[in-house]
Structures are given as C-alpha cells and as structure tokens.
Coordinates of C-alpha atoms in Angstrom, one line a residue:
Chain A
M1 CA 2.2 24.9 -31.0
Q2 CA 5.2 26.9 -32.2
G3 CA 8.1 27.6 -30.0
V4 CA 11.7 26.9 -28.9
V5 CA 12.9 24.0 -26.7
G6 CA 16.1 23.9 -24.8
A7 CA 17.7 20.9 -23.1
F8 CA 19.7 21.5 -19.9
H9 CA 22.0 19.3 -18.0
E10 CA 22.2 21.3 -14.8
I11 CA 19.4 22.4 -12.6
D12 CA 20.9 25.8 -11.6
T13 CA 21.2 26.9 -15.2
T14 CA 17.6 25.7 -15.8
C15 CA 16.3 27.8 -12.9
A16 CA 18.3 30.9 -14.1
A17 CA 16.9 30.5 -17.6
I18 CA 13.3 30.1 -16.3
E19 CA 13.6 33.3 -14.2
D20 CA 15.1 35.2 -17.1
L21 CA 12.4 34.1 -19.5
K22 CA 9.7 35.1 -17.1
K23 CA 11.3 38.5 -16.6
K24 CA 11.6 39.2 -20.3
K25 CA 8.1 37.8 -21.0
I26 CA 9.1 36.1 -24.3
G27 CA 6.3 33.5 -24.2
D28 CA 4.6 30.9 -22.0
V29 CA 7.1 28.6 -20.4
T30 CA 6.7 24.8 -19.9
V31 CA 9.4 23.1 -17.8
Y32 CA 10.2 19.4 -18.0
S33 CA 12.1 17.6 -15.3
P34 CA 12.7 13.9 -14.5
T35 CA 11.5 14.5 -11.0
I36 CA 10.0 17.1 -8.7
R37 CA 12.6 19.7 -7.8
H38 CA 11.8 22.5 -5.4
E39 CA 14.3 24.8 -7.1
L40 CA 12.3 24.5 -10.2
E41 CA 9.0 25.0 -8.4
H42 CA 10.4 28.1 -6.8
A43 CA 11.6 29.4 -10.2
I44 CA 8.3 28.7 -11.9
D45 CA 6.2 30.0 -9.0
A46 CA 3.0 28.5 -10.3
P47 CA -0.3 28.9 -8.5
V48 CA -1.4 26.3 -6.0
S49 CA -3.0 23.2 -7.5
V50 CA -6.8 23.1 -7.5
V51 CA -6.9 19.4 -7.0
R52 CA -7.8 20.0 -3.4
R53 CA -11.3 21.2 -4.4
F54 CA -11.9 17.9 -6.1
T55 CA -10.8 16.2 -3.0
L56 CA -13.2 18.2 -0.8
I57 CA -16.2 17.9 -3.0
G58 CA -15.6 14.1 -3.6
G59 CA -15.1 13.5 0.1
L60 CA -18.4 15.3 1.0
L61 CA -20.3 13.5 -1.7
G62 CA -18.9 10.2 -0.6
V63 CA -19.7 10.6 3.1
S64 CA -23.2 11.8 2.2
F65 CA -23.8 8.8 -0.1
G66 CA -22.3 6.4 2.5
Y67 CA -24.7 7.5 5.2
W68 CA -27.6 7.8 2.8
I69 CA -27.4 4.3 1.4
A70 CA -27.2 2.8 4.9
I71 CA -30.1 4.8 6.3
W72 CA -32.3 4.6 3.2
S73 CA -31.9 0.8 2.8
S74 CA -32.5 0.3 6.6
E75 CA -35.7 2.3 6.3
Y76 CA -36.8 0.6 3.1
W77 CA -36.2 -3.0 4.3
P78 CA -36.1 -2.6 8.1
L79 CA -34.6 -5.4 10.3
V80 CA -36.6 -4.8 13.4
T81 CA -34.9 -5.6 16.7
G82 CA -36.7 -4.7 19.9
G83 CA -35.3 -1.6 21.6
K84 CA -32.9 -0.9 18.7
A85 CA -33.0 2.0 16.3
I86 CA -33.8 1.0 12.7
A87 CA -31.1 3.4 11.4
S88 CA -28.2 3.7 13.7
W89 CA -25.6 6.5 13.4
I90 CA -22.7 4.8 15.0
P91 CA -22.3 1.7 12.8
Y92 CA -23.2 3.7 9.8
T93 CA -20.3 6.1 10.4
I94 CA -18.1 3.2 9.3
I95 CA -19.9 3.0 6.0
G96 CA -19.9 6.8 5.7
F97 CA -16.1 7.0 6.4
E98 CA -15.2 4.2 3.9
V99 CA -17.3 5.7 1.1
M100 CA -15.9 9.2 1.9
V101 CA -12.3 7.8 1.5
L102 CA -13.3 5.9 -1.7
V103 CA -15.1 8.8 -3.5
G104 CA -12.7 11.5 -2.1
A105 CA -9.6 9.6 -3.3
L106 CA -11.0 8.8 -6.7
S107 CA -12.1 12.4 -7.1
T108 CA -8.6 13.5 -6.3
V109 CA -7.3 11.3 -9.0
A110 CA -9.9 12.7 -11.4
G111 CA -8.9 16.2 -10.4
M112 CA -5.2 15.4 -11.1
F113 CA -6.1 13.9 -14.5
I114 CA -8.3 16.8 -15.5
N115 CA -5.9 19.5 -14.4
S116 CA -2.8 17.7 -15.8
R117 CA -4.6 17.1 -19.1
I118 CA -4.0 13.4 -19.0
P119 CA -4.6 10.8 -20.5
R120 CA -2.9 12.4 -23.5
L121 CA -2.1 10.0 -26.3
T122 CA -0.8 12.4 -28.9
A123 CA 2.7 13.8 -29.2
T124 CA 3.5 16.9 -27.2
T125 CA 5.3 19.8 -28.9
G126 CA 8.6 20.4 -27.2
Y127 CA 8.9 17.1 -25.3
D128 CA 12.0 15.1 -25.6
V129 CA 12.6 11.6 -24.3
R130 CA 15.7 12.8 -22.4
F131 CA 13.4 14.8 -20.1
S132 CA 12.4 11.7 -18.3
G133 CA 16.0 10.7 -18.0
G134 CA 18.8 13.0 -16.9
Y135 CA 17.9 16.3 -18.6
F136 CA 15.8 19.3 -17.8
G137 CA 13.8 21.0 -20.6
I138 CA 12.3 24.4 -21.2
F139 CA 9.8 24.9 -23.9
V140 CA 9.0 28.6 -24.8
A141 CA 5.8 29.0 -26.7
C142 CA 6.4 31.9 -29.1
D143 CA 6.1 32.9 -32.8
A144 CA 8.9 33.0 -35.3
V145 CA 9.6 36.7 -34.5
K146 CA 10.4 36.0 -30.9
A147 CA 12.1 32.7 -31.4
P148 CA 15.6 34.0 -32.0
Q149 CA 15.4 35.9 -28.7
A150 CA 14.3 32.8 -26.9
E151 CA 17.1 30.7 -28.5
A152 CA 19.7 33.3 -27.6
L153 CA 18.5 33.3 -24.0
L154 CA 18.5 29.5 -23.7
I155 CA 22.0 29.3 -25.2
Q156 CA 23.2 32.1 -23.0
H157 CA 22.1 30.1 -19.9
G158 CA 23.9 27.0 -20.9
A159 CA 21.4 24.9 -22.8
V160 CA 23.2 21.9 -24.3
E161 CA 20.7 21.8 -27.3
V162 CA 18.2 24.3 -28.6
R163 CA 15.8 23.7 -31.4
R164 CA 12.6 25.2 -32.9
E165 CA 9.4 23.3 -32.8
A166 CA 6.7 23.9 -35.4
Chain B
M1 CA 24.3 30.5 27.2
A2 CA 24.9 30.1 23.4
S3 CA 22.0 31.3 21.3
V4 CA 20.6 28.9 18.6
T5 CA 20.3 30.4 15.1
H6 CA 17.7 28.9 12.9
P7 CA 18.4 28.9 9.1
V8 CA 16.3 31.3 7.1
R9 CA 13.7 29.5 5.0
E10 CA 11.6 32.4 3.8
G11 CA 9.6 31.8 0.7
I12 CA 10.7 28.2 0.3
R13 CA 8.1 25.5 0.4
G14 CA 8.6 22.2 2.1
P15 CA 9.5 19.1 0.1
N16 CA 6.6 17.5 -1.8
I17 CA 8.1 14.0 -1.7
A18 CA 9.5 12.7 1.5
S19 CA 13.2 12.6 1.0
A20 CA 14.7 14.3 4.0
D21 CA 17.8 12.9 5.7
V22 CA 18.2 10.1 3.2
Q23 CA 21.5 9.5 1.6
L24 CA 22.4 7.1 -1.2
P25 CA 26.1 7.8 -1.5
A26 CA 26.7 5.2 -4.1
V27 CA 24.1 6.6 -6.5
K28 CA 25.7 9.4 -8.4
D29 CA 23.3 10.7 -11.0
Y30 CA 19.9 10.3 -12.7
E31 CA 21.2 8.1 -15.5
Q32 CA 22.5 5.6 -13.0
V33 CA 19.1 5.4 -11.4
D34 CA 17.5 4.7 -14.7
R35 CA 20.1 2.2 -15.8
E36 CA 20.2 0.2 -12.6
I37 CA 16.4 0.1 -11.9
I38 CA 15.5 -0.8 -15.5
A39 CA 18.2 -3.5 -15.4
T40 CA 16.1 -5.3 -12.8
L41 CA 13.4 -6.0 -15.4
G42 CA 15.6 -8.5 -17.3
F43 CA 14.4 -12.1 -17.1
T44 CA 16.6 -14.6 -15.3
K45 CA 16.5 -18.3 -14.8
K46 CA 16.2 -17.9 -11.0
W47 CA 13.1 -15.6 -11.4
F48 CA 11.5 -18.1 -13.8
M49 CA 12.0 -21.0 -11.4
G50 CA 10.6 -18.9 -8.6
L51 CA 7.6 -18.1 -10.8
M52 CA 7.1 -21.8 -11.6
V53 CA 7.1 -22.7 -7.9
A54 CA 4.5 -19.9 -7.2
V55 CA 2.3 -21.1 -10.0
L56 CA 2.5 -24.7 -8.8
G57 CA 1.4 -23.5 -5.3
M58 CA -1.5 -21.6 -6.9
L59 CA -2.6 -24.6 -8.8
I60 CA -2.6 -26.7 -5.6
G61 CA -5.0 -24.1 -4.1
M62 CA -7.1 -23.9 -7.3
S63 CA -7.5 -27.7 -7.4
A64 CA -8.6 -27.7 -3.7
W65 CA -11.2 -25.0 -4.6
I66 CA -12.6 -27.0 -7.5
Y67 CA -12.8 -30.0 -5.2
Q68 CA -14.5 -28.1 -2.5
I69 CA -17.0 -26.5 -4.9
Y70 CA -17.9 -30.0 -6.1
W71 CA -18.1 -31.8 -2.8
G72 CA -19.2 -28.9 -0.6
L73 CA -17.9 -26.9 2.3
G74 CA -17.9 -30.0 4.5
Q75 CA -14.5 -30.8 3.0
A76 CA -12.9 -28.0 5.0
G77 CA -12.0 -29.0 8.5
Y78 CA -15.0 -27.3 10.2
E79 CA -16.4 -29.2 13.1
P80 CA -19.1 -27.6 15.3
P81 CA -18.7 -25.3 17.1
V82 CA -15.6 -24.2 15.1
M83 CA -17.2 -23.0 12.0
W84 CA -14.5 -20.4 11.3
G85 CA -11.2 -22.0 10.6
N86 CA -8.3 -21.7 8.3
Y87 CA -10.1 -19.4 5.8
I88 CA -10.7 -16.6 8.3
I89 CA -7.3 -17.1 9.9
T90 CA -5.6 -16.8 6.5
F91 CA -7.9 -13.9 5.5
V92 CA -6.9 -11.9 8.5
F93 CA -3.2 -12.9 8.0
W94 CA -3.2 -11.5 4.4
V95 CA -5.1 -8.4 5.2
G96 CA -2.5 -7.8 7.9
I97 CA 0.3 -8.3 5.4
G98 CA -1.4 -5.7 3.2
H99 CA -1.0 -3.0 5.8
A100 CA 2.7 -2.3 5.5
G101 CA 2.5 -1.1 2.0
T102 CA 0.1 1.8 2.4
L103 CA 1.6 2.6 5.8
I104 CA 5.0 3.0 4.2
S105 CA 3.7 4.9 1.2
A106 CA 1.1 7.1 3.0
I107 CA 1.9 7.5 6.7
L108 CA 5.7 7.6 6.3
Y109 CA 5.2 10.0 3.4
L110 CA 3.2 12.4 5.6
F111 CA 5.8 12.0 8.4
R112 CA 8.6 12.7 5.8
A113 CA 10.4 9.4 6.8
G114 CA 13.1 9.3 4.2
F115 CA 13.7 5.6 4.4
R116 CA 10.4 4.8 2.7
T117 CA 11.7 5.9 -0.8
S118 CA 13.7 2.8 -1.6
I119 CA 11.1 0.3 -0.3
Y120 CA 7.7 1.8 -0.8
R121 CA 7.1 0.6 -4.4
A122 CA 7.7 -3.1 -3.5
A123 CA 5.6 -2.6 -0.3
E124 CA 2.7 -1.1 -2.2
A125 CA 2.7 -3.9 -4.8
M126 CA 2.9 -6.3 -1.9
T127 CA -0.2 -4.6 -0.3
V128 CA -2.2 -4.9 -3.5
F129 CA -1.4 -8.5 -4.0
A130 CA -1.9 -9.3 -0.3
V131 CA -5.3 -7.7 -0.3
M132 CA -6.2 -9.5 -3.5
T133 CA -5.2 -12.8 -1.8
A134 CA -7.1 -11.9 1.4
G135 CA -10.2 -11.1 -0.6
L136 CA -10.4 -14.6 -2.0
F137 CA -10.9 -16.2 1.4
P138 CA -14.4 -14.8 2.4
I139 CA -15.5 -15.9 -1.1
I140 CA -14.0 -19.3 -0.6
H141 CA -15.6 -19.4 2.9
I142 CA -19.0 -18.7 1.5
G143 CA -19.0 -22.1 -0.1
R144 CA -21.0 -20.9 -3.1
P145 CA -18.6 -18.3 -4.4
W146 CA -21.0 -17.2 -7.2
K147 CA -23.3 -15.7 -4.6
F148 CA -20.6 -13.3 -3.4
F149 CA -22.4 -10.3 -4.9
W150 CA -25.2 -10.7 -2.4
L151 CA -23.0 -8.8 0.0
L152 CA -23.1 -5.7 -2.1
P153 CA -25.9 -3.1 -1.6
Y154 CA -28.0 -2.9 -4.8
P155 CA -31.7 -3.0 -5.5
N156 CA -32.5 -6.7 -6.2
W157 CA -35.2 -9.2 -6.7
R158 CA -34.6 -10.7 -3.3
L159 CA -36.1 -7.5 -1.8
L160 CA -33.2 -7.5 0.6
F161 CA -30.3 -5.2 1.4
P162 CA -27.2 -6.2 3.4
N163 CA -27.4 -5.4 7.1
F164 CA -25.3 -2.3 7.5
K165 CA -25.0 -3.0 11.3
S166 CA -23.1 -6.2 10.6
P167 CA -19.3 -6.1 11.0
L168 CA -19.1 -8.5 8.0
V169 CA -20.7 -5.8 5.8
W170 CA -18.4 -3.2 7.2
D171 CA -15.6 -5.5 6.2
V172 CA -16.9 -5.7 2.6
F173 CA -16.8 -1.9 2.4
A174 CA -13.4 -1.5 4.2
I175 CA -11.6 -4.2 2.2
S176 CA -12.9 -3.2 -1.2
T177 CA -12.2 0.5 -0.4
Y178 CA -8.7 -0.5 0.7
L179 CA -8.0 -2.6 -2.4
T180 CA -9.3 0.2 -4.7
I181 CA -7.3 3.0 -3.0
S182 CA -4.1 0.9 -2.6
T183 CA -4.3 0.0 -6.3
T184 CA -4.9 3.6 -7.3
F185 CA -2.0 4.8 -5.1
L186 CA 0.3 2.2 -6.6
Y187 CA -0.7 3.1 -10.2
I188 CA -0.5 6.9 -9.7
G189 CA 3.0 6.5 -8.3
L190 CA 3.9 4.3 -11.2
I191 CA 2.9 6.8 -14.0
P192 CA 6.1 8.8 -14.1
D193 CA 8.2 5.6 -13.9
I194 CA 6.2 4.0 -16.8
A195 CA 7.0 7.2 -18.8
V196 CA 10.7 6.5 -18.2
L197 CA 10.3 3.0 -19.4
R198 CA 8.3 4.2 -22.4
D199 CA 11.1 6.7 -23.4
K200 CA 13.8 4.0 -23.1
E201 CA 11.9 1.3 -24.8
T202 CA 13.0 0.2 -28.3
N203 CA 10.4 -2.5 -29.0
P204 CA 7.5 -0.6 -30.8
A205 CA 4.7 -2.9 -29.5
R206 CA 5.9 -2.6 -25.9
K207 CA 6.5 1.1 -26.3
R208 CA 2.9 1.5 -27.4
I209 CA 1.6 -0.4 -24.4
L210 CA 3.8 1.7 -22.1
A211 CA 2.6 4.9 -23.8
I212 CA -1.0 3.9 -23.0
L213 CA -0.2 2.9 -19.4
S214 CA 1.8 6.1 -18.8
L215 CA -1.3 8.1 -20.0
G216 CA 1.0 10.3 -22.1
W217 CA 2.9 11.6 -19.1
R218 CA 5.4 14.2 -20.1
N219 CA 7.1 15.3 -16.8
S220 CA 5.9 18.9 -17.3
D221 CA 5.7 21.4 -14.4
R222 CA 1.9 21.4 -14.7
E223 CA 1.8 17.6 -14.4
W224 CA 4.2 17.5 -11.4
R225 CA 2.3 20.3 -9.6
H226 CA -1.0 18.5 -9.7
F227 CA 0.6 15.1 -9.2
A228 CA 2.3 16.2 -6.0
K229 CA -0.9 17.6 -4.6
A230 CA -3.0 14.6 -5.6
Y231 CA -0.3 12.3 -4.0
L232 CA -0.5 14.3 -0.8
F233 CA -4.2 14.0 -0.6
L234 CA -4.2 10.3 -1.5
A235 CA -1.7 9.8 1.4
A236 CA -3.9 11.9 3.7
F237 CA -6.9 9.7 2.8
S238 CA -5.0 6.4 3.0
T239 CA -3.6 7.1 6.5
P240 CA -6.9 6.8 8.4
L241 CA -7.9 4.1 5.9
V242 CA -5.0 1.9 6.9
L243 CA -6.0 2.3 10.5
S244 CA -9.6 1.8 9.9
V245 CA -9.3 -1.4 7.8
H246 CA -7.8 -3.6 10.4
S247 CA -9.9 -2.0 13.1
V248 CA -13.0 -3.1 11.1
V249 CA -11.5 -6.6 10.6
S250 CA -11.0 -6.7 14.4
F251 CA -14.7 -5.8 14.8
D252 CA -15.6 -9.1 13.1
F253 CA -14.4 -10.6 16.4
A254 CA -14.8 -7.9 19.0
M255 CA -18.5 -7.3 18.3
S256 CA -19.4 -10.8 19.4
L257 CA -19.6 -12.1 23.0
V258 CA -17.2 -15.0 22.5
P259 CA -14.5 -15.2 25.2
G260 CA -11.2 -14.0 23.9
W261 CA -12.9 -11.9 21.2
H262 CA -15.1 -9.4 23.1
A263 CA -12.4 -6.9 23.9
S264 CA -12.1 -3.2 23.3
I265 CA -8.3 -3.5 22.8
F266 CA -8.8 -5.4 19.6
P267 CA -8.7 -2.5 17.1
P268 CA -5.3 -1.0 18.1
Y269 CA -4.0 -4.6 18.8
F270 CA -5.0 -5.7 15.3
V271 CA -3.6 -2.6 13.6
A272 CA -0.2 -2.9 15.4
G273 CA -0.1 -6.6 14.6
A274 CA -0.9 -5.8 10.9
I275 CA 1.9 -3.3 10.7
F276 CA 4.2 -5.7 12.4
S277 CA 3.5 -8.6 10.0
G278 CA 3.4 -6.3 7.0
F279 CA 6.9 -5.0 7.7
A280 CA 8.1 -8.6 8.2
M281 CA 6.8 -9.5 4.8
V282 CA 8.5 -6.4 3.4
W283 CA 11.7 -7.9 4.6
T284 CA 10.8 -11.3 3.2
I285 CA 10.5 -9.7 -0.2
T286 CA 13.1 -6.9 -0.2
I287 CA 16.0 -8.7 1.4
P288 CA 16.4 -11.3 -1.3
M289 CA 15.4 -8.7 -3.9
R290 CA 18.2 -6.3 -2.9
K291 CA 20.7 -9.1 -3.2
W292 CA 19.5 -10.7 -6.5
F293 CA 18.9 -7.4 -8.2
R294 CA 22.2 -6.0 -6.8
L295 CA 20.3 -3.1 -5.1
E296 CA 22.3 -3.0 -1.9
H297 CA 23.2 0.6 -2.5
Y298 CA 19.5 1.6 -2.8
I299 CA 18.1 -0.5 0.1
T300 CA 21.0 0.1 2.5
L301 CA 21.7 -1.1 6.0
N302 CA 20.3 2.2 7.2
H303 CA 17.0 1.4 5.5
L304 CA 16.9 -2.0 7.1
D305 CA 17.8 -0.5 10.5
A306 CA 15.0 2.0 10.3
T307 CA 12.4 -0.7 9.4
A308 CA 13.8 -2.9 12.2
K309 CA 13.0 -0.2 14.6
V310 CA 9.4 -0.1 13.4
V311 CA 9.2 -3.9 13.8
L312 CA 10.7 -3.7 17.3
F313 CA 8.2 -1.0 18.3
T314 CA 5.2 -2.8 16.9
S315 CA 6.4 -6.1 18.5
L316 CA 6.3 -4.3 21.9
V317 CA 2.8 -3.0 21.2
V318 CA 1.6 -6.4 20.2
G319 CA 3.3 -8.0 23.2
C320 CA 1.8 -5.5 25.5
A321 CA -1.7 -6.2 24.0
Y322 CA -1.1 -10.0 24.6
M323 CA -0.3 -9.3 28.3
I324 CA -3.2 -6.9 28.8
E325 CA -5.6 -9.5 27.5
F326 CA -4.3 -11.9 30.1
F327 CA -4.4 -9.2 32.8
I328 CA -7.9 -8.1 32.0
A329 CA -9.2 -11.7 32.0
W330 CA -7.7 -12.2 35.5
Y331 CA -8.7 -8.7 36.8
S332 CA -12.3 -8.9 35.4
G333 CA -13.2 -11.8 37.7
V334 CA -15.3 -13.3 34.8
R335 CA -14.9 -17.0 35.1
P336 CA -15.3 -17.9 31.4
E337 CA -12.7 -15.3 30.4
Q338 CA -10.2 -16.6 33.0
E339 CA -10.8 -20.2 32.0
F340 CA -10.4 -19.3 28.3
F341 CA -7.1 -17.5 28.7
W342 CA -5.7 -20.3 30.9
N343 CA -6.8 -22.7 28.2
R344 CA -5.2 -20.5 25.6
V345 CA -1.6 -21.1 26.9
F346 CA -2.0 -24.4 28.8
G347 CA -4.9 -26.1 27.1
Q348 CA -5.5 -28.0 23.9
W349 CA -3.8 -25.3 21.7
W350 CA -0.9 -24.5 24.0
W351 CA 1.6 -25.1 21.3
A352 CA 0.0 -22.5 19.0
A353 CA 0.0 -19.9 21.7
W354 CA 3.6 -20.5 22.6
I355 CA 4.7 -20.3 18.9
M356 CA 2.9 -17.0 18.8
L357 CA 4.5 -15.7 21.9
L358 CA 8.0 -16.9 20.9
C359 CA 7.8 -15.5 17.3
N360 CA 6.0 -12.2 18.0
M361 CA 7.3 -11.3 21.4
A362 CA 10.5 -13.0 22.2
L363 CA 12.5 -13.2 19.0
P364 CA 11.9 -9.6 17.9
M365 CA 13.6 -8.4 21.1
S366 CA 16.8 -9.3 19.3
L367 CA 16.3 -6.1 17.5
W368 CA 17.5 -4.1 20.5
S369 CA 20.9 -5.0 19.1
Q370 CA 22.1 -2.6 16.4
K371 CA 24.3 -5.4 15.1
L372 CA 21.3 -7.6 14.4
R373 CA 19.2 -4.7 13.1
R374 CA 21.9 -4.3 10.4
N375 CA 22.3 -8.0 9.6
P376 CA 20.1 -8.8 6.5
T377 CA 20.4 -12.6 7.0
W378 CA 19.0 -12.3 10.5
L379 CA 16.3 -10.0 9.5
F380 CA 15.2 -12.4 6.7
V381 CA 15.2 -15.3 9.1
L382 CA 13.3 -13.2 11.7
S383 CA 10.8 -12.2 9.1
I384 CA 9.9 -15.9 8.4
F385 CA 9.4 -16.4 12.2
I386 CA 7.2 -13.3 12.4
N387 CA 5.1 -14.4 9.5
L388 CA 4.7 -17.8 11.1
G389 CA 4.0 -16.2 14.5
M390 CA 1.4 -13.9 13.1
W391 CA -0.5 -16.7 11.3
F392 CA -0.6 -18.5 14.6
E393 CA -1.7 -15.4 16.4
R394 CA -4.9 -15.5 14.2
F395 CA -5.2 -19.2 14.8
V396 CA -5.0 -18.6 18.5
I397 CA -7.7 -15.9 18.2
V398 CA -10.1 -17.9 16.1
V399 CA -9.8 -21.6 17.0
P400 CA -9.4 -21.7 20.8
S401 CA -12.1 -19.1 21.2
L402 CA -14.7 -20.9 19.1
S403 CA -13.8 -24.3 20.5
H404 CA -14.0 -23.2 24.1
E405 CA -17.0 -21.0 24.6
F406 CA -19.2 -20.6 27.7
E407 CA -20.8 -24.0 28.0
P408 CA -18.5 -27.0 28.5
W409 CA -20.9 -29.3 26.6
Q410 CA -20.4 -27.0 23.5
W411 CA -16.6 -27.4 23.6
G412 CA -15.1 -28.9 20.5
S413 CA -12.1 -29.3 18.4
Y414 CA -10.7 -28.4 15.0
L415 CA -8.2 -29.9 12.7
P416 CA -7.4 -28.2 9.4
S417 CA -8.0 -30.7 6.5
W418 CA -5.8 -31.2 3.5
I419 CA -8.2 -28.8 1.7
D420 CA -7.5 -26.1 4.3
M421 CA -3.7 -26.6 3.9
S422 CA -3.9 -26.6 0.1
F423 CA -5.7 -23.2 0.3
L424 CA -2.9 -21.9 2.5
I425 CA -0.2 -23.0 0.1
G426 CA -2.3 -21.7 -2.8
S427 CA -2.6 -18.3 -1.2
F428 CA 1.2 -18.0 -1.0
G429 CA 1.5 -19.2 -4.6
W430 CA -1.1 -16.7 -5.8
F431 CA 0.6 -13.9 -3.9
F432 CA 4.1 -14.6 -5.0
M433 CA 3.0 -15.3 -8.6
W434 CA 1.6 -11.7 -8.9
F435 CA 4.6 -10.2 -7.2
L436 CA 7.1 -12.0 -9.3
L437 CA 5.2 -11.0 -12.5
F438 CA 5.2 -7.4 -11.2
V439 CA 8.9 -7.1 -10.6
K440 CA 9.7 -8.1 -14.2
Q441 CA 7.2 -5.8 -15.8
L442 CA 7.4 -2.6 -13.8
P443 CA 10.1 -0.8 -11.8
V444 CA 10.3 -2.3 -8.3
M445 CA 11.6 1.0 -7.0
A446 CA 10.2 4.5 -7.6
I447 CA 12.6 5.9 -10.2
A448 CA 11.2 9.5 -10.0
E449 CA 11.4 9.6 -6.2
L450 CA 14.9 8.1 -6.1
K451 CA 16.0 10.9 -8.4
E452 CA 14.7 13.4 -5.9
I453 CA 17.2 12.1 -3.4
V454 CA 20.1 12.1 -5.8
A455 CA 21.7 15.5 -6.2
P456 CA 21.1 16.9 -9.7
R457 CA 24.0 18.3 -11.7
R458 CA 24.9 21.9 -11.1
K459 CA 27.1 24.2 -13.0
H460 CA 28.0 26.3 -10.0
A461 CA 28.9 24.3 -6.8
G462 CA 27.3 25.3 -3.6
G463 CA 23.7 25.8 -4.8
G464 CA 22.3 23.2 -2.5
H465 CA 18.9 21.7 -2.4
H466 CA 16.5 24.2 -0.8

C-alpha cells in the first residue's frame, strides 16, 4: 500500500493532524499509538466495534449447548432416582452458565482477532517500531499525486519525521 | 446555598482502561515505562536461586506422586471416615488463591479502580498458575490419574455420561472454564506488551518468537478499538465467572448433609475467603517483587493501602461468616450441628480452628491502622499468616466435619502422611516455578496500561486528558 507516514512526539499535534487530514480527505488514515488515548479516539471518531455481536452470538450458542448437553445426556443415559426429574433445570443452569461464559468469551476473542486482522505475520506498511514505544504515528494511504500534500500537512503539524512508503 | 457546577463532558467517551485517580508521579514518560519494565526481565542470581528452590519443591511433589501411583492411594493419610484430606484442602486453597487475579483484572476494571493497573498482570499470572496447581489435586485424588478424562462429557464405549447433577461435575466445568478464560484474559492483555518487547529485541531468534506471540500487533487505531471492546466484554464475562467458580467449589461441600458443610452461607463465604486469600498471595508475590525489581514507584504505598482495604473488608466478611456458622448451629437447635461446632473449637482439632481464627479474623484487624496498611514489611508478614490461616480454614472445613459426623461410632481421625505433606510442598514449588519463569520472560506489569496513566507529551500545555 502506498502512502506517507509521519511520526509525532506529542499527542495534541497528532490529534490536530488527524482532524486536518480527515477534513481535507487526502486519504485513509491509520493512527498508531503506544497505548489507548481517548484524545486520539475522539479525533479518529471511528464507528463502534462490532465485537459485541460475536459476544452475543457466542454467549447464546454457549448457553444453548450447555443446557443441551446436560439434558440430552440425561435423557439418553438416565440416572433414575424416585421422585426426581431425569433432566433438572436448576443444576443444569450451572452447566449452561459456565459454557455460556466459555463460548461467549472465546467468541469475543475470535471477534477481536477477525476485526483487528490478527494474527498478521507479514510486515505492515507504515508501521515503525517507535510506535510501540514513545511515539505516535499517522499513516496516510494515498497515491504519489497526493503524497506531497500529505507530507506538507504532517510537517506543518509538527511531525518529527515524515517518509513515503511504497 | 452554593450551587454545584458539573464539568461539561459532552461528546467525550469514558475511559476504556481503568486509570482514573491513579498517579505515578515518579514515572515521567513512555520511554521510562518501557525501560524500567523491560529491565525486570534480566536474569539475576537471586532469581535463579529462587527458581532452583521452587524446582526442588516440585520434584519432592513429583516423587511423592510417582510413589503414590506405584503403591496406591492408601499411602495418603486417609482413614475412614476421612476420605477427603490434604488433596481437597489444598485444591480449595489454590482455587481460592486463583481468585484475586481475575477479580483485580475484571471486577476492578469494570469499577474503574485505578490501583489495579500496577498489580493486575502479576495477579493474573498468579491466577493462571494457581488454578493450574489446583487442577492437579482432583487428578491426584483420583488415584488413577490416567482416568481423569472420564469426568468429561463425550460419547464413549462405557455408555455412560457424567452425572450433571453432581457438584463434582459442576466443578469440572467451572474450573476448566475459569482456567481457560483466565489464561485468555492474561494472554490478550499481554499482546500489546509482547509487541513492545518484539520491537525492542535485538536477538533475531527471540524477535521471531516474540513476533509470533504478539500475533503481528501493530498498535493501530483499528486494533486498539476492537481490543478495548473485547477486553471490556471479557471483563464482563469474567466477573460473574469469578463469583461462580468458588460458589461451585463450595457446593462440593454444601450439597451434602454433613454437619458443618450443609449451609446456605457457603457460596458467599467461600467467595469472600477466596478473594481474601488471593489478595494475600498478591502481597506475598508483589511486595518482594517491587523491592527486588526496584518498582516501588509503580506499586506505591497508595496501591498497597488500597489492597489492604480490600483485605480488611473481606476479612470482616469471612469473620462474620465464621460467627454466623456458630450462631446458626446454636440457634437451629439441631444437636449434631451444635455438637460439631463445639467440637470444631474445643475438640480434637481445636488448634486448627484457633490458627484459622487468629490468622483470618484477628490479625487482619491491624489493617484499621493506616500506618500498618502502608507498611510493606507488615503486609508481607500478614500475607504469610493469612495464607496459613486460609489453608487451615479449609482443613477445619474438611477434616473435623468428616471425622465427626452424626453417629459417634463413625467418628474417626486423620493425620496427613509424608506423601500428603510432599504434595503440599510440591504444589508451592510447582506454582512458584511457573511464576518465576513468567517474570523473566514476559512483562510483570502491563506496559500499555501503565502508559495510559502517564501523561503523554504535549506541545501546548493545558490540553489535559479528557
């Protein structure tokens, strides 16, 4: 992917650059930061994560499976005790709950992996090892025609280093 | 009357990672966090000696296990009617220890308790290793460990499924779910930190391993957005899970009719006890760690003070539960219950009950003193007493109850054998071996979350954290 990457040392200049880039619509913006910063989230203003759907679906599947395995196996190999139900809802709620948590949580993780596009074992265009340390980074995906404009904007906002990525 | 003006927070979302009201004044910037936390990964002679002691302890336990497998379960100190002994006591003890980690990482996260940030990674690792340790004991207790898979529900040639109405099967589900989710939670939180290690690493082989373990994490806004949401939901799932696991463990006892066990107070009593003992073990681990790794400015006295308040509160809950058990036995008018509880404190096992009461009820009352809450040496000493007291609490629950049931002709005794004691030593060796290996391979504090507390550089002063 072609584009321009800028490294910033200060968060306020990073936020200003993001807002300006979005306003001028030079290209798709990817922001790198060593940690979650709400100033950055605010500037990026991305849609709400869809991970919650994975959580809901996983949780529902889990609770259904938990109850099902307990009820089905009790019916298939009944342990008959006089006056007692073969399949009993109250103790099976424990199984239902535990399997709901198990499948729901694992689905959440799967949702995070799918949406974040990880595992990714190839190099990422625009990434710099400083972005996990003390620097913030902005990668603007754009062609060679718009690259000078992106470079100028990043420098204007105080990027300590700007370079083109092929 | 003066009017109260609330600050305007329009359009600003709440924090994703709990960091409110926490200050680390001695930590100036992100680079310092990286430098100081990564510095803890260097090998030292003290660490190596600690590891050797832990491995020795584990080998003692392993030798005992081999001996027991060869000679049979009769080598343990079981004597009818006490057919649950050290293995179940130590199992409940380690499951309890395992409660603090997920409580700190999940429940305190949802409550935005800022003091969790510096201690939660160590506590999470402690949880995983404690549950791994606990999980060994039912397998050891089976006597034929290779038959363990019979507890799992799968179609099989025996034409049998486990009895889903049995608390022991609930336990299998609860503990294995807890281990899986705790491990997942630990690993998910570690991903951004492993990426930091990967980017700083110069050794190509190690860099490659870290690249695989970090799953190619790049700190992009997309990754952080989904990470924050997933972390929130994992915390939301883990919170009731923490409460359910020790409730289910308590059902192992409470679902029976044995005096001293058949009590509806058991689930909250067990959960409070688990949190109490888990926090004590967090002190046992983090207080030496902060000193040896020179992390006093990350785990400050304010952090210790906050955890001490949790310990004080849970001690009060546990103490209240002890007293209620005695009260209900007296008030019920049921003779075997009354006899049992009298026997608990004045009978054959009086010393175990008094150790429990001293360590879990009396000594933690010292934490009403702010001076002692902020004294790491006292907290460390107290943590050892609490660990001891909580092991004896489980001893008091298991042994006197089984040895002193309804019929006097059934009454018996129990003395742990050298095999039992070797397993106890082995469990500590196994636990500390994993923990010591962990602290030298992966960051013992959450680098990315610590950075969230530290103020980032700004060009223009005054643009505070929203």
